[in-house]
XYZ file of N, CA and C in Angstrom:
342
model
N 109.923 -31.384 132.844
C 109.324 -30.891 134.048
C 109.664 -31.851 135.174
N 110.309 -31.352 136.200
C 110.600 -32.152 137.381
C 109.475 -31.930 138.390
N 109.074 -32.984 139.075
C 108.062 -32.849 140.122
C 108.474 -33.682 141.319
N 108.250 -33.112 142.498
C 108.548 -33.833 143.730
C 107.553 -33.384 144.786
N 107.358 -34.230 145.744
C 106.453 -33.930 146.841
C 107.133 -34.314 148.142
N 106.938 -33.488 149.170
C 107.584 -33.706 150.456
C 106.548 -33.581 151.558
N 106.546 -34.522 152.471
C 105.606 -34.499 153.579
C 105.984 -33.397 154.563
N 104.971 -32.726 155.066
C 105.196 -31.676 156.055
C 104.161 -31.852 157.153
N 104.628 -32.000 158.355
C 103.739 -32.121 159.510
C 104.081 -30.965 160.453
N 103.350 -29.856 160.352
C 103.725 -28.648 161.075
C 103.698 -28.776 162.591
N 102.708 -29.452 163.163
C 102.668 -29.689 164.605
C 101.751 -30.869 164.874
N 101.632 -31.239 166.120
C 100.898 -32.445 166.475
C 99.421 -32.349 166.100
N 98.825 -31.180 166.256
C 97.389 -31.038 166.007
C 97.043 -30.966 164.520
N 97.923 -30.444 163.711
C 97.622 -30.218 162.294
C 97.723 -31.511 161.489
N 96.940 -31.567 160.431
C 96.984 -32.715 159.527
C 98.262 -32.691 158.707
N 98.675 -33.863 158.291
C 99.842 -33.965 157.412
C 99.522 -33.261 156.101
N 100.474 -32.512 155.622
C 100.334 -31.832 154.335
C 101.490 -32.258 153.448
N 101.304 -32.029 152.154
C 102.334 -32.353 151.183
C 102.686 -31.101 150.402
N 103.961 -30.789 150.354
C 104.430 -29.673 149.536
C 104.835 -30.266 148.191
N 104.152 -29.832 147.137
C 104.427 -30.293 145.774
C 105.204 -29.199 145.066
N 106.285 -29.569 144.409
C 107.123 -28.622 143.680
C 107.293 -29.109 142.252
N 106.964 -28.246 141.313
C 107.179 -28.517 139.893
C 108.179 -27.501 139.394
N 109.144 -27.961 138.623
C 110.103 -27.016 138.050
C 110.406 -27.406 136.613
N 110.369 -26.401 135.775
C 110.695 -26.573 134.367
C 111.777 -25.587 133.998
N 112.089 -25.497 132.731
C 113.159 -24.602 132.302
C 112.795 -23.134 132.490
N 111.498 -22.808 132.477
C 111.083 -21.412 132.574
C 110.189 -21.091 133.760
N 109.828 -22.075 134.547
C 108.841 -21.823 135.596
C 109.046 -22.754 136.788
N 108.689 -22.249 137.954
C 108.672 -23.069 139.168
C 107.315 -22.841 139.823
N 106.678 -23.932 140.248
C 105.365 -23.851 140.877
C 105.392 -24.690 142.140
N 104.882 -24.113 143.228
C 104.837 -24.828 144.491
C 103.424 -24.700 145.055
N 102.913 -25.800 145.600
C 101.587 -25.791 146.200
C 101.572 -26.743 147.384
N 100.642 -26.527 148.284
C 100.487 -27.408 149.439
C 99.136 -28.091 149.305
N 99.140 -29.401 149.436
C 97.914 -30.196 149.337
C 97.864 -31.164 150.512
N 96.671 -31.628 150.813
C 96.490 -32.564 151.921
C 96.527 -34.028 151.487
N 96.735 -34.254 150.232
C 96.780 -35.624 149.723
C 98.067 -35.853 148.928
N 98.481 -37.099 148.927
C 99.672 -37.540 148.200
C 99.245 -38.741 147.378
N 98.530 -38.479 146.287
C 97.970 -39.589 145.519
C 97.871 -39.226 144.038
N 97.372 -40.170 143.253
C 97.263 -39.992 141.808
C 96.319 -38.843 141.454
N 95.219 -38.738 142.169
C 94.247 -37.678 141.896
C 94.882 -36.291 142.044
N 95.674 -36.116 143.086
C 96.346 -34.832 143.300
C 97.385 -34.578 142.220
N 98.151 -35.602 141.873
C 99.160 -35.448 140.819
C 98.508 -35.050 139.503
N 97.365 -35.659 139.182
C 96.651 -35.313 137.950
C 96.161 -33.873 137.988
N 95.663 -33.450 139.136
C 95.163 -32.079 139.256
C 96.290 -31.058 139.115
N 97.446 -31.373 139.658
C 98.570 -30.436 139.608
C 99.201 -30.406 138.222
N 99.416 -31.576 137.646
C 100.077 -31.652 136.343
C 99.140 -31.390 135.172
N 97.879 -31.670 135.358
C 96.874 -31.610 134.296
C 96.984 -32.885 133.469
N 95.868 -33.505 133.246
C 95.832 -34.768 132.498
C 96.372 -34.617 131.086
N 96.367 -33.413 130.570
C 96.835 -33.160 129.207
C 98.301 -32.707 129.170
N 99.058 -33.005 130.198
C 100.458 -32.590 130.264
C 101.253 -33.234 129.128
N 101.904 -32.409 128.322
C 102.670 -32.914 127.184
C 104.180 -32.843 127.406
N 104.580 -32.347 128.546
C 106.008 -32.271 128.855
C 106.535 -33.661 129.218
N 107.834 -33.819 129.144
C 108.465 -35.012 129.705
C 108.551 -34.758 131.202
N 107.967 -35.650 131.981
C 107.866 -35.462 133.427
C 108.867 -36.394 134.110
N 109.689 -35.818 134.964
C 110.728 -36.569 135.668
C 110.323 -36.643 137.137
N 110.190 -37.882 137.645
C 109.681 -38.096 138.997
C 110.484 -39.156 139.732
N 110.164 -39.274 141.017
C 110.636 -40.440 141.748
C 109.738 -41.610 141.343
N 109.808 -42.700 142.051
C 109.069 -43.889 141.645
C 107.744 -44.036 142.387
N 107.205 -42.936 142.842
C 105.925 -42.921 143.553
C 104.799 -43.359 142.607
N 103.920 -44.196 143.093
C 102.820 -44.705 142.296
C 101.831 -43.636 141.846
N 101.893 -42.456 142.423
C 100.997 -41.358 142.030
C 101.183 -40.956 140.576
N 102.296 -41.357 139.977
C 102.597 -40.939 138.609
C 102.434 -42.066 137.585
N 101.917 -43.188 138.002
C 101.798 -44.335 137.086
C 100.864 -44.070 135.909
N 100.019 -43.091 136.002
C 99.076 -42.753 134.930
C 99.742 -42.013 133.776
N 100.961 -41.498 133.998
C 101.648 -40.742 132.946
C 101.985 -41.645 131.761
N 101.913 -41.080 130.577
C 102.291 -41.793 129.355
C 103.763 -42.207 129.479
N 104.077 -43.496 129.387
C 105.459 -43.961 129.559
C 106.462 -43.304 128.606
N 106.007 -42.835 127.449
C 106.925 -42.173 126.517
C 107.282 -40.769 126.976
N 106.576 -40.254 127.983
C 106.832 -38.907 128.502
C 107.122 -38.923 129.999
N 107.470 -40.095 130.531
C 107.731 -40.225 131.968
C 109.118 -40.814 132.181
N 109.923 -40.107 132.941
C 111.286 -40.567 133.229
C 111.491 -40.569 134.733
N 112.179 -41.596 135.232
C 112.538 -41.639 136.648
C 113.843 -40.892 136.865
N 113.983 -40.317 138.044
C 115.251 -39.685 138.397
C 116.345 -40.739 138.392
N 117.441 -40.413 137.738
C 118.547 -41.363 137.650
C 119.133 -41.686 139.015
N 119.091 -40.733 139.926
C 119.622 -40.997 141.270
C 118.860 -42.143 141.934
N 117.551 -42.195 141.726
C 116.750 -43.276 142.299
C 117.027 -44.590 141.588
N 117.164 -44.537 140.289
C 117.443 -45.753 139.518
C 118.794 -46.336 139.924
N 119.818 -45.497 140.005
C 121.139 -46.010 140.369
C 121.167 -46.502 141.815
N 120.385 -45.872 142.693
C 120.303 -46.358 144.080
C 119.693 -47.758 144.109
N 118.658 -47.982 143.302
C 118.050 -49.317 143.226
C 119.039 -50.343 142.679
N 119.797 -49.944 141.659
C 120.797 -50.853 141.089
C 121.883 -51.167 142.114
N 122.243 -50.175 142.926
C 123.238 -50.407 143.977
C 122.725 -51.453 144.961
N 121.451 -51.372 145.306
C 120.869 -52.369 146.211
C 120.885 -53.762 145.572
N 120.617 -53.824 144.280
C 120.664 -55.113 143.571
C 122.088 -55.658 143.586
N 123.074 -54.778 143.368
C 124.466 -55.236 143.325
C 124.954 -55.745 144.687
N 124.302 -55.287 145.746
C 124.672 -55.712 147.099
C 123.806 -56.864 147.595
N 123.105 -57.500 146.664
C 122.228 -58.616 147.015
C 123.005 -59.647 147.820
N 122.396 -60.169 148.855
C 123.094 -60.946 149.879
C 123.832 -62.180 149.392
N 123.321 -62.894 148.394
C 124.022 -64.123 148.022
C 125.183 -63.880 147.064
N 125.302 -62.664 146.514
C 126.434 -62.326 145.660
C 126.480 -63.098 144.361
N 125.399 -63.711 143.969
C 125.393 -64.512 142.754
C 125.074 -63.699 141.508
N 124.281 -64.279 140.642
C 123.962 -63.669 139.359
C 123.249 -62.328 139.520
N 122.331 -62.232 140.457
C 121.605 -60.979 140.681
C 122.569 -59.856 141.022
N 123.490 -60.125 141.909
C 124.494 -59.137 142.294
C 125.363 -58.753 141.097
N 125.753 -59.732 140.320
C 126.592 -59.485 139.141
C 125.857 -58.592 138.132
N 124.584 -58.884 137.878
C 123.795 -58.067 136.948
C 123.683 -56.639 137.467
N 123.431 -56.471 138.757
C 123.356 -55.131 139.346
C 124.650 -54.354 139.148
N 125.793 -55.003 139.361
C 127.090 -54.339 139.178
C 127.311 -53.957 137.720
N 126.924 -54.828 136.810
C 127.064 -54.517 135.377
C 126.183 -53.328 134.988
N 124.975 -53.275 135.509
C 124.064 -52.172 135.194
C 124.558 -50.849 135.771
N 125.153 -50.887 136.953
C 125.738 -49.668 137.532
C 126.884 -49.186 136.648
N 127.746 -50.090 136.221
C 128.854 -49.736 135.330
C 128.321 -49.125 134.035
N 127.271 -49.711 133.485
C 126.653 -49.188 132.271
C 126.125 -47.764 132.494
N 125.439 -47.530 133.589
C 124.915 -46.186 133.895
C 126.045 -45.172 133.999
N 127.107 -45.509 134.717
C 128.238 -44.585 134.860
C 128.877 -44.294 133.500
N 128.974 -45.299 132.666
C 129.542 -45.118 131.328
C 128.680 -44.175 130.497
N 127.381 -44.348 130.546
C 126.469 -43.455 129.809
C 126.680 -42.012 130.246
N 126.766 -41.768 131.545
C 126.942 -40.402 132.022
C 128.311 -39.832 131.648
N 129.338 -40.648 131.682
C 130.662 -40.173 131.276
C 130.672 -39.783 129.808
N 130.051 -40.587 128.971
C 129.983 -40.268 127.537
C 129.163 -39.001 127.321
N 128.062 -38.875 128.024
C 127.205 -37.684 127.887
C 127.986 -36.430 128.217
N 128.760 -36.455 129.288
C 129.505 -35.264 129.705
C 130.646 -34.919 128.744
N 131.101 -35.885 127.970
C 132.131 -35.607 126.967
C 131.600 -34.704 125.842
N 130.303 -34.742 125.605
C 129.707 -34.003 124.498
C 128.971 -32.741 124.933
N 129.057 -32.376 126.181
C 128.390 -31.157 126.651
C 129.273 -29.949 126.469
């Protein structure tokens, strides 16, 4: 189950709203809420959610069971790219570059077997 939330501010007078989108292999659900927090995420997903949930790194999802919570790879690789561009170019940068290479290798191998 993929979940994402996007801020929507319709006009100056209206309160900020959040459009929450959940998508799975058989269903898509969209709702608008006025909060962007853990309580809202729990209400939308249900505390008893048994699916593997794929999210960004928003703290609203920290309550999910780590064995059923996955971060979007695009966000992970973006973070690794930032590490690889670390200003001093030393060990931290080297580790970031190695991790990016590892991620790309994993995806190349995965696509060989699809």
